[in-house]
């Protein structure tokens, strides 16, 4: 219900989501910023066999590499200054569910190596620890970048790309689904009018023409 539209690219996207939701293989969601990659990941979790397990998401571009490693893998007591107690990481907390890593291409080479090992061995080792822990989860990743180009430029490991790019959902930018803009505008306007306690208004024909013809480089988030 959170997906709104009736264009051909929109329905193709929904069909892709339905095909991959029941699978267990790693999934890569590709799309420009603002197209709704996390929304798709959450829908796949809700529709799939792991719906009763946790959904844990993290934006890899929003956290520095050392902190991201600790967030993902957790740490044992004394692993670094300030680690006064042990803490389970996000991967460990995802046991039985889905781990969503947004902007996976922004990770460091060292972290990519560790993620590759997790996918191969299905186990993790906390930062500063020497004990491995078995973990069962489905990995869903997302990026606005072209992974093949990232590999060619030596910014992303090719062996990790093969591990995460098993199934794929491609999200269309808003400029490729312009006929959805009127219904999106009405839905968003209705949502915010209800939230603010305002009477529902209408968008004039001239204003809608401007909205439909805009570039929308930030896609639905910008709209």
GROMACS .gro file of C-alpha atoms in nm:
model
  223
    1UNK     CA    1   0.000   0.000   0.000
    2UNK     CA    2   0.293   0.241   0.043
    3UNK     CA    3   0.375   0.218  -0.328
    4UNK     CA    4   0.178   0.462  -0.542
    5UNK     CA    5   0.153   0.472  -0.920
    6UNK     CA    6   0.014   0.314  -1.234
    7UNK     CA    7   0.288   0.360  -1.495
    8UNK     CA    8   0.454   0.071  -1.678
    9UNK     CA    9   0.795   0.120  -1.507
   10UNK     CA   10   0.616   0.125  -1.170
   11UNK     CA   11   0.438  -0.206  -1.236
   12UNK     CA   12   0.762  -0.364  -1.361
   13UNK     CA   13   0.923  -0.268  -1.030
   14UNK     CA   14   0.635  -0.426  -0.833
   15UNK     CA   15   0.667  -0.745  -1.036
   16UNK     CA   16   1.039  -0.761  -0.956
   17UNK     CA   17   0.965  -0.717  -0.585
   18UNK     CA   18   0.708  -1.000  -0.592
   19UNK     CA   19   0.952  -1.233  -0.769
   20UNK     CA   20   1.241  -1.184  -0.527
   21UNK     CA   21   1.053  -1.148  -0.195
   22UNK     CA   22   1.020  -1.522  -0.129
   23UNK     CA   23   1.382  -1.604  -0.217
   24UNK     CA   24   1.670  -1.646   0.027
   25UNK     CA   25   1.953  -1.535  -0.201
   26UNK     CA   26   2.123  -1.196  -0.149
   27UNK     CA   27   1.942  -0.910  -0.318
   28UNK     CA   28   2.078  -0.587  -0.466
   29UNK     CA   29   1.848  -0.285  -0.502
   30UNK     CA   30   1.970  -0.029  -0.754
   31UNK     CA   31   1.827   0.318  -0.796
   32UNK     CA   32   1.903   0.686  -0.778
   33UNK     CA   33   1.885   0.874  -0.449
   34UNK     CA   34   1.527   0.933  -0.343
   35UNK     CA   35   1.367   0.647  -0.538
   36UNK     CA   36   1.269   0.450  -0.225
   37UNK     CA   37   1.533   0.177  -0.186
   38UNK     CA   38   1.472   0.127   0.186
   39UNK     CA   39   1.097   0.122   0.126
   40UNK     CA   40   1.150  -0.166  -0.117
   41UNK     CA   41   1.374  -0.350   0.130
   42UNK     CA   42   1.110  -0.323   0.403
   43UNK     CA   43   0.840  -0.447   0.165
   44UNK     CA   44   1.052  -0.749   0.074
   45UNK     CA   45   1.096  -0.825   0.443
   46UNK     CA   46   0.721  -0.799   0.505
   47UNK     CA   47   0.633  -1.020   0.206
   48UNK     CA   48   0.902  -1.284   0.252
   49UNK     CA   49   0.949  -1.591   0.470
   50UNK     CA   50   1.157  -1.392   0.722
   51UNK     CA   51   0.872  -1.151   0.802
   52UNK     CA   52   0.861  -1.268   1.163
   53UNK     CA   53   1.233  -1.205   1.208
   54UNK     CA   54   1.396  -0.865   1.257
   55UNK     CA   55   1.461  -0.606   0.988
   56UNK     CA   56   1.785  -0.421   1.060
   57UNK     CA   57   1.903  -0.140   0.833
   58UNK     CA   58   2.210   0.079   0.818
   59UNK     CA   59   2.332   0.349   0.577
   60UNK     CA   60   2.698   0.272   0.508
   61UNK     CA   61   2.760   0.625   0.379
   62UNK     CA   62   2.644   0.789   0.701
   63UNK     CA   63   2.904   0.635   0.936
   64UNK     CA   64   3.285   0.640   0.932
   65UNK     CA   65   3.446   0.301   0.848
   66UNK     CA   66   3.583   0.220   1.199
   67UNK     CA   67   3.250   0.297   1.367
   68UNK     CA   68   3.057   0.111   1.094
   69UNK     CA   69   3.263  -0.203   1.156
   70UNK     CA   70   3.184  -0.191   1.527
   71UNK     CA   71   2.816  -0.125   1.454
   72UNK     CA   72   2.793  -0.423   1.219
   73UNK     CA   73   3.010  -0.675   1.401
   74UNK     CA   74   2.978  -0.564   1.762
   75UNK     CA   75   3.272  -0.576   2.001
   76UNK     CA   76   3.406  -0.759   2.301
   77UNK     CA   77   3.496  -0.589   2.624
   78UNK     CA   78   3.829  -0.406   2.597
   79UNK     CA   79   3.834  -0.419   2.216
   80UNK     CA   80   3.911  -0.046   2.208
   81UNK     CA   81   3.912   0.256   2.435
   82UNK     CA   82   3.565   0.296   2.582
   83UNK     CA   83   3.456  -0.064   2.518
   84UNK     CA   84   3.366  -0.132   2.881
   85UNK     CA   85   3.128  -0.414   2.799
   86UNK     CA   86   3.058  -0.652   2.513
   87UNK     CA   87   2.792  -0.559   2.258
   88UNK     CA   88   2.626  -0.753   1.979
   89UNK     CA   89   2.646  -0.590   1.638
   90UNK     CA   90   2.374  -0.534   1.381
   91UNK     CA   91   2.457  -0.853   1.189
   92UNK     CA   92   2.424  -1.064   1.503
   93UNK     CA   93   2.098  -0.885   1.588
   94UNK     CA   94   1.959  -0.976   1.245
   95UNK     CA   95   1.958  -1.350   1.315
   96UNK     CA   96   1.650  -1.498   1.150
   97UNK     CA   97   1.567  -1.179   0.960
   98UNK     CA   98   1.699  -0.937   0.698
   99UNK     CA   99   2.002  -0.711   0.711
  100UNK     CA  100   1.969  -0.408   0.483
  101UNK     CA  101   2.290  -0.222   0.398
  102UNK     CA  102   2.220   0.096   0.204
  103UNK     CA  103   2.497   0.249  -0.009
  104UNK     CA  104   2.708  -0.067   0.016
  105UNK     CA  105   2.962   0.078  -0.230
  106UNK     CA  106   3.066   0.338   0.030
  107UNK     CA  107   3.228   0.073   0.253
  108UNK     CA  108   3.606   0.045   0.291
  109UNK     CA  109   3.807  -0.235   0.132
  110UNK     CA  110   3.881  -0.385   0.472
  111UNK     CA  111   3.514  -0.397   0.567
  112UNK     CA  112   3.426  -0.544   0.228
  113UNK     CA  113   3.667  -0.831   0.298
  114UNK     CA  114   3.501  -0.898   0.633
  115UNK     CA  115   3.153  -0.887   0.482
  116UNK     CA  116   3.266  -1.134   0.216
  117UNK     CA  117   3.380  -1.375   0.487
  118UNK     CA  118   3.047  -1.341   0.668
  119UNK     CA  119   2.859  -1.431   0.350
  120UNK     CA  120   3.088  -1.725   0.279
  121UNK     CA  121   3.104  -1.872   0.629
  122UNK     CA  122   2.767  -1.756   0.769
  123UNK     CA  123   2.941  -1.656   1.091
  124UNK     CA  124   3.084  -1.341   1.248
  125UNK     CA  125   3.357  -1.251   1.490
  126UNK     CA  126   3.313  -0.943   1.706
  127UNK     CA  127   3.576  -0.668   1.701
  128UNK     CA  128   3.845  -0.766   1.952
  129UNK     CA  129   3.702  -1.115   1.990
  130UNK     CA  130   3.836  -1.457   1.896
  131UNK     CA  131   3.513  -1.658   1.901
  132UNK     CA  132   3.302  -1.706   1.588
  133UNK     CA  133   2.925  -1.696   1.608
  134UNK     CA  134   2.695  -1.864   1.357
  135UNK     CA  135   2.439  -1.630   1.207
  136UNK     CA  136   2.140  -1.685   0.977
  137UNK     CA  137   2.015  -1.385   0.781
  138UNK     CA  138   1.929  -1.265   0.433
  139UNK     CA  139   2.139  -0.979   0.302
  140UNK     CA  140   1.973  -0.699   0.107
  141UNK     CA  141   2.200  -0.423  -0.018
  142UNK     CA  142   2.140  -0.104  -0.213
  143UNK     CA  143   2.339   0.151  -0.408
  144UNK     CA  144   2.288   0.447  -0.637
  145UNK     CA  145   2.617   0.365  -0.811
  146UNK     CA  146   2.701   0.129  -1.097
  147UNK     CA  147   2.875  -0.167  -0.932
  148UNK     CA  148   3.057  -0.272  -1.248
  149UNK     CA  149   3.214   0.074  -1.273
  150UNK     CA  150   3.304   0.067  -0.902
  151UNK     CA  151   3.481  -0.267  -0.953
  152UNK     CA  152   3.661  -0.139  -1.262
  153UNK     CA  153   3.783   0.165  -1.068
  154UNK     CA  154   3.910  -0.066  -0.788
  155UNK     CA  155   3.672   0.087  -0.534
  156UNK     CA  156   3.471  -0.231  -0.480
  157UNK     CA  157   3.573  -0.595  -0.458
  158UNK     CA  158   3.466  -0.802  -0.756
  159UNK     CA  159   3.424  -1.119  -0.547
  160UNK     CA  160   3.191  -0.934  -0.308
  161UNK     CA  161   2.991  -0.797  -0.600
  162UNK     CA  162   2.918  -1.152  -0.717
  163UNK     CA  163   2.805  -1.241  -0.366
  164UNK     CA  164   2.559  -0.955  -0.327
  165UNK     CA  165   2.436  -0.917  -0.687
  166UNK     CA  166   2.255  -1.250  -0.708
  167UNK     CA  167   1.903  -1.112  -0.740
  168UNK     CA  168   1.832  -0.754  -0.841
  169UNK     CA  169   1.556  -0.494  -0.829
  170UNK     CA  170   1.601  -0.182  -1.041
  171UNK     CA  171   1.405   0.125  -0.927
  172UNK     CA  172   1.304   0.370  -1.199
  173UNK     CA  173   1.377   0.741  -1.149
  174UNK     CA  174   1.075   0.969  -1.127
  175UNK     CA  175   1.148   1.121  -1.470
  176UNK     CA  176   1.080   0.777  -1.622
  177UNK     CA  177   0.738   0.752  -1.455
  178UNK     CA  178   0.601   1.105  -1.503
  179UNK     CA  179   0.243   0.983  -1.541
  180UNK     CA  180   0.260   0.880  -1.173
  181UNK     CA  181   0.334   1.236  -1.060
  182UNK     CA  182  -0.033   1.355  -1.035
  183UNK     CA  183  -0.138   1.059  -0.818
  184UNK     CA  184   0.178   1.091  -0.608
  185UNK     CA  185   0.110   1.462  -0.557
  186UNK     CA  186  -0.248   1.399  -0.447
  187UNK     CA  187  -0.143   1.123  -0.207
  188UNK     CA  188   0.136   1.333  -0.053
  189UNK     CA  189  -0.084   1.643  -0.029
  190UNK     CA  190  -0.359   1.440   0.139
  191UNK     CA  191  -0.109   1.289   0.385
  192UNK     CA  192   0.029   1.625   0.495
  193UNK     CA  193  -0.311   1.794   0.509
  194UNK     CA  194  -0.431   1.520   0.748
  195UNK     CA  195  -0.113   1.550   0.954
  196UNK     CA  196  -0.147   1.928   0.985
  197UNK     CA  197  -0.524   1.927   1.029
  198UNK     CA  198  -0.574   2.128   0.710
  199UNK     CA  199  -0.854   2.105   0.457
  200UNK     CA  200  -0.759   1.912   0.147
  201UNK     CA  201  -0.687   2.149  -0.139
  202UNK     CA  202  -0.629   2.096  -0.509
  203UNK     CA  203  -0.330   2.155  -0.735
  204UNK     CA  204  -0.408   2.378  -1.030
  205UNK     CA  205  -0.359   2.252  -1.385
  206UNK     CA  206  -0.075   2.500  -1.445
  207UNK     CA  207   0.102   2.394  -1.126
  208UNK     CA  208   0.063   2.027  -1.216
  209UNK     CA  209   0.211   2.094  -1.560
  210UNK     CA  210   0.517   2.244  -1.392
  211UNK     CA  211   0.543   1.948  -1.153
  212UNK     CA  212   0.515   1.689  -1.429
  213UNK     CA  213   0.780   1.858  -1.644
  214UNK     CA  214   1.035   1.918  -1.364
  215UNK     CA  215   1.366   1.729  -1.366
  216UNK     CA  216   1.326   1.577  -1.017
  217UNK     CA  217   1.691   1.486  -0.973
  218UNK     CA  218   1.605   1.400  -0.611
  219UNK     CA  219   1.317   1.182  -0.730
  220UNK     CA  220   1.023   1.110  -0.493
  221UNK     CA  221   1.211   1.240  -0.190
  222UNK     CA  222   1.244   1.577  -0.365
  223UNK     CA  223   0.880   1.571  -0.475
   0.00000   0.00000   0.00000
